[in-house]
Amino acid sequence: MTVFSPDRATYIKTHKIMGVVAMALGFGVLWIAGNPHAWTGLIGGAAAVALRGWYLKDEELGHDWVMEDGALNGPGGRRVFLADLVKVKTIGSAVQLINTAGDKHLIKFQADPEATINKINAARSAVGETT
């Protein structure tokens, strides 16, 4: 059994990046619109992402994925069989799983997404699948 748990430091780093992007977008939209107080977009963007990060932290950091018996079992009853995986790739700090039906799942906030992919692909190989 292998457990893929979200990493707290990666969660915080991801939200810092989202905050910078939100600040730039908020400022840019207000500046283009000719608002004389475009600087408030910086505060609004930072506040929005900080509030989101604080509000969702406990939930997001509690989403473990467990790999055992030829399947990945995730939050909310998600179950992805290793034999059904078509693609496993990174999206930022997340690992995306795509199965034969086209369903997509994210294993979020991985400290080392490549290591997570390597473990999943090794398990896929053990059940006779190629990467």
PDB file of C-alpha atoms in Angstrom:
ATOM      1  CA  MET A   1       0.000   0.000   0.000  1.00  0.00           C
ATOM      2  CA  THR A   2       1.289   3.438  -0.986  1.00  0.00           C
ATOM      3  CA  VAL A   3      -0.302   6.672   0.244  1.00  0.00           C
ATOM      4  CA  PHE A   4      -0.022   9.919  -1.703  1.00  0.00           C
ATOM      5  CA  SER A   5      -0.722  12.764   0.707  1.00  0.00           C
ATOM      6  CA  PRO A   6      -0.797  16.469  -0.116  1.00  0.00           C
ATOM      7  CA  ASP A   7       2.254  18.418   1.017  1.00  0.00           C
ATOM      8  CA  ARG A   8       1.556  21.476   3.195  1.00  0.00           C
ATOM      9  CA  ALA A   9       4.582  23.449   1.934  1.00  0.00           C
ATOM     10  CA  THR A  10       3.562  22.770  -1.678  1.00  0.00           C
ATOM     11  CA  TYR A  11       0.008  23.914  -0.877  1.00  0.00           C
ATOM     12  CA  ILE A  12       1.328  27.205   0.498  1.00  0.00           C
ATOM     13  CA  LYS A  13       3.764  27.699  -2.407  1.00  0.00           C
ATOM     14  CA  THR A  14       0.964  27.065  -4.932  1.00  0.00           C
ATOM     15  CA  HIS A  15      -1.233  29.643  -3.225  1.00  0.00           C
ATOM     16  CA  LYS A  16       1.584  32.191  -3.221  1.00  0.00           C
ATOM     17  CA  ILE A  17       1.916  31.769  -6.981  1.00  0.00           C
ATOM     18  CA  MET A  18      -1.863  32.031  -7.435  1.00  0.00           C
ATOM     19  CA  GLY A  19      -1.814  35.170  -5.269  1.00  0.00           C
ATOM     20  CA  VAL A  20       0.789  36.880  -7.429  1.00  0.00           C
ATOM     21  CA  VAL A  21      -1.194  36.026 -10.572  1.00  0.00           C
ATOM     22  CA  ALA A  22      -4.463  37.262  -9.005  1.00  0.00           C
ATOM     23  CA  MET A  23      -2.772  40.480  -7.904  1.00  0.00           C
ATOM     24  CA  ALA A  24      -1.435  41.129 -11.409  1.00  0.00           C
ATOM     25  CA  LEU A  25      -4.795  40.390 -13.009  1.00  0.00           C
ATOM     26  CA  GLY A  26      -6.694  42.546 -10.525  1.00  0.00           C
ATOM     27  CA  PHE A  27      -4.321  45.463 -11.016  1.00  0.00           C
ATOM     28  CA  GLY A  28      -4.273  45.026 -14.795  1.00  0.00           C
ATOM     29  CA  VAL A  29      -8.046  44.950 -15.199  1.00  0.00           C
ATOM     30  CA  LEU A  30      -8.526  48.053 -13.070  1.00  0.00           C
ATOM     31  CA  TRP A  31      -5.665  49.890 -14.786  1.00  0.00           C
ATOM     32  CA  ILE A  32      -6.991  49.094 -18.288  1.00  0.00           C
ATOM     33  CA  ALA A  33     -10.456  50.216 -17.170  1.00  0.00           C
ATOM     34  CA  GLY A  34      -8.939  53.559 -16.170  1.00  0.00           C
ATOM     35  CA  ASN A  35      -9.645  53.200 -12.468  1.00  0.00           C
ATOM     36  CA  PRO A  36      -7.534  55.743 -10.542  1.00  0.00           C
ATOM     37  CA  HIS A  37      -7.264  53.235  -7.674  1.00  0.00           C
ATOM     38  CA  ALA A  38      -5.881  50.306  -9.660  1.00  0.00           C
ATOM     39  CA  TRP A  39      -3.601  49.453  -6.733  1.00  0.00           C
ATOM     40  CA  THR A  40      -6.672  48.042  -4.940  1.00  0.00           C
ATOM     41  CA  GLY A  41      -6.549  45.151  -7.420  1.00  0.00           C
ATOM     42  CA  LEU A  42      -3.302  44.093  -5.752  1.00  0.00           C
ATOM     43  CA  ILE A  43      -4.963  43.942  -2.347  1.00  0.00           C
ATOM     44  CA  GLY A  44      -8.113  42.306  -3.684  1.00  0.00           C
ATOM     45  CA  GLY A  45      -6.202  39.604  -5.554  1.00  0.00           C
ATOM     46  CA  ALA A  46      -4.020  38.788  -2.571  1.00  0.00           C
ATOM     47  CA  ALA A  47      -6.977  38.776  -0.176  1.00  0.00           C
ATOM     48  CA  ALA A  48      -9.094  36.544  -2.406  1.00  0.00           C
ATOM     49  CA  VAL A  49      -6.396  33.876  -2.723  1.00  0.00           C
ATOM     50  CA  ALA A  50      -5.436  34.095   0.966  1.00  0.00           C
ATOM     51  CA  LEU A  51      -9.069  33.633   2.005  1.00  0.00           C
ATOM     52  CA  ARG A  52      -9.501  30.716  -0.389  1.00  0.00           C
ATOM     53  CA  GLY A  53      -6.304  29.099   0.867  1.00  0.00           C
ATOM     54  CA  TRP A  54      -7.289  29.481   4.505  1.00  0.00           C
ATOM     55  CA  TYR A  55     -10.849  28.274   3.932  1.00  0.00           C
ATOM     56  CA  LEU A  56      -9.937  25.151   1.939  1.00  0.00           C
ATOM     57  CA  LYS A  57      -6.676  24.217   3.679  1.00  0.00           C
ATOM     58  CA  ASP A  58      -7.986  21.507   6.013  1.00  0.00           C
ATOM     59  CA  GLU A  59     -10.110  19.922   3.298  1.00  0.00           C
ATOM     60  CA  GLU A  60      -7.443  19.941   0.576  1.00  0.00           C
ATOM     61  CA  LEU A  61      -4.679  18.712   2.877  1.00  0.00           C
ATOM     62  CA  GLY A  62      -6.919  15.822   3.963  1.00  0.00           C
ATOM     63  CA  HIS A  63      -7.295  14.359   0.463  1.00  0.00           C
ATOM     64  CA  ASP A  64      -5.100  11.259   0.483  1.00  0.00           C
ATOM     65  CA  TRP A  65      -4.897   8.830  -2.415  1.00  0.00           C
ATOM     66  CA  VAL A  66      -4.130   5.206  -1.523  1.00  0.00           C
ATOM     67  CA  MET A  67      -2.656   2.806  -4.074  1.00  0.00           C
ATOM     68  CA  GLU A  68      -3.366  -0.839  -3.316  1.00  0.00           C
ATOM     69  CA  ASP A  69      -4.796  -3.952  -4.970  1.00  0.00           C
ATOM     70  CA  GLY A  70      -4.287  -2.580  -8.487  1.00  0.00           C
ATOM     71  CA  ALA A  71      -6.213   0.636  -7.911  1.00  0.00           C
ATOM     72  CA  LEU A  72      -5.855   4.197  -6.703  1.00  0.00           C
ATOM     73  CA  ASN A  73      -8.520   5.110  -4.150  1.00  0.00           C
ATOM     74  CA  GLY A  74      -9.079   8.813  -3.632  1.00  0.00           C
ATOM     75  CA  PRO A  75     -11.317  11.215  -1.777  1.00  0.00           C
ATOM     76  CA  GLY A  76     -15.054  11.087  -2.280  1.00  0.00           C
ATOM     77  CA  GLY A  77     -15.043   7.414  -3.207  1.00  0.00           C
ATOM     78  CA  ARG A  78     -12.957   7.902  -6.340  1.00  0.00           C
ATOM     79  CA  ARG A  79     -11.436   4.663  -7.617  1.00  0.00           C
ATOM     80  CA  VAL A  80      -9.103   4.434 -10.593  1.00  0.00           C
ATOM     81  CA  PHE A  81      -7.837   1.034 -11.660  1.00  0.00           C
ATOM     82  CA  LEU A  82      -4.181   1.016 -12.696  1.00  0.00           C
ATOM     83  CA  ALA A  83      -5.017  -1.188 -15.697  1.00  0.00           C
ATOM     84  CA  ASP A  84      -7.462   1.477 -16.929  1.00  0.00           C
ATOM     85  CA  LEU A  85      -4.959   4.342 -16.863  1.00  0.00           C
ATOM     86  CA  VAL A  86      -4.171   5.802 -20.270  1.00  0.00           C
ATOM     87  CA  LYS A  87      -2.024   8.711 -19.147  1.00  0.00           C
ATOM     88  CA  VAL A  88      -0.354   9.943 -15.966  1.00  0.00           C
ATOM     89  CA  LYS A  89       1.138  13.438 -16.142  1.00  0.00           C
ATOM     90  CA  THR A  90       1.961  16.509 -14.097  1.00  0.00           C
ATOM     91  CA  ILE A  91      -0.002  19.723 -13.975  1.00  0.00           C
ATOM     92  CA  GLY A  92       1.953  22.057 -11.737  1.00  0.00           C
ATOM     93  CA  SER A  93       2.210  20.367  -8.347  1.00  0.00           C
ATOM     94  CA  ALA A  94      -0.563  17.894  -9.169  1.00  0.00           C
ATOM     95  CA  VAL A  95      -0.539  14.527 -10.891  1.00  0.00           C
ATOM     96  CA  GLN A  96      -3.330  14.001 -13.391  1.00  0.00           C
ATOM     97  CA  LEU A  97      -4.744  10.533 -13.967  1.00  0.00           C
ATOM     98  CA  ILE A  98      -6.647   9.881 -17.199  1.00  0.00           C
ATOM     99  CA  ASN A  99      -8.430   6.548 -17.647  1.00  0.00           C
ATOM    100  CA  THR A 100      -9.780   4.750 -20.716  1.00  0.00           C
ATOM    101  CA  ALA A 101     -13.241   6.319 -20.230  1.00  0.00           C
ATOM    102  CA  GLY A 102     -11.643   9.782 -20.378  1.00  0.00           C
ATOM    103  CA  ASP A 103     -12.230  10.515 -16.694  1.00  0.00           C
ATOM    104  CA  LYS A 104      -9.620  12.821 -15.176  1.00  0.00           C
ATOM    105  CA  HIS A 105      -8.555  12.909 -11.547  1.00  0.00           C
ATOM    106  CA  LEU A 106      -5.963  15.024  -9.720  1.00  0.00           C
ATOM    107  CA  ILE A 107      -3.652  13.968  -6.945  1.00  0.00           C
ATOM    108  CA  LYS A 108      -3.038  17.503  -5.713  1.00  0.00           C
ATOM    109  CA  PHE A 109      -0.156  19.282  -3.983  1.00  0.00           C
ATOM    110  CA  GLN A 110       2.548  16.652  -4.403  1.00  0.00           C
ATOM    111  CA  ALA A 111       5.985  17.746  -3.184  1.00  0.00           C
ATOM    112  CA  ASP A 112       7.592  15.713  -5.984  1.00  0.00           C
ATOM    113  CA  PRO A 113       5.051  14.990  -8.744  1.00  0.00           C
ATOM    114  CA  GLU A 114       7.620  13.072 -10.817  1.00  0.00           C
ATOM    115  CA  ALA A 115       8.262  10.670  -7.926  1.00  0.00           C
ATOM    116  CA  THR A 116       4.516  10.122  -7.596  1.00  0.00           C
ATOM    117  CA  ILE A 117       4.274   9.367 -11.326  1.00  0.00           C
ATOM    118  CA  ASN A 118       7.224   6.976 -11.103  1.00  0.00           C
ATOM    119  CA  LYS A 119       5.568   5.043  -8.247  1.00  0.00           C
ATOM    120  CA  ILE A 120       2.277   4.816 -10.131  1.00  0.00           C
ATOM    121  CA  ASN A 121       3.991   3.720 -13.347  1.00  0.00           C
ATOM    122  CA  ALA A 122       6.039   1.113 -11.479  1.00  0.00           C
ATOM    123  CA  ALA A 123       2.810  -0.293 -10.031  1.00  0.00           C
ATOM    124  CA  ARG A 124       1.216  -0.216 -13.503  1.00  0.00           C
ATOM    125  CA  SER A 125       4.164  -2.196 -14.862  1.00  0.00           C
ATOM    126  CA  ALA A 126       3.778  -4.710 -12.070  1.00  0.00           C
ATOM    127  CA  VAL A 127       0.180  -5.370 -13.167  1.00  0.00           C
ATOM    128  CA  GLY A 128       1.281  -5.711 -16.795  1.00  0.00           C
ATOM    129  CA  GLU A 129       0.617  -2.206 -18.130  1.00  0.00           C
ATOM    130  CA  THR A 130       3.068   0.008 -19.979  1.00  0.00           C
ATOM    131  CA  THR A 131       3.684   3.642 -19.106  1.00  0.00           C
TER     132      THR A 131
END
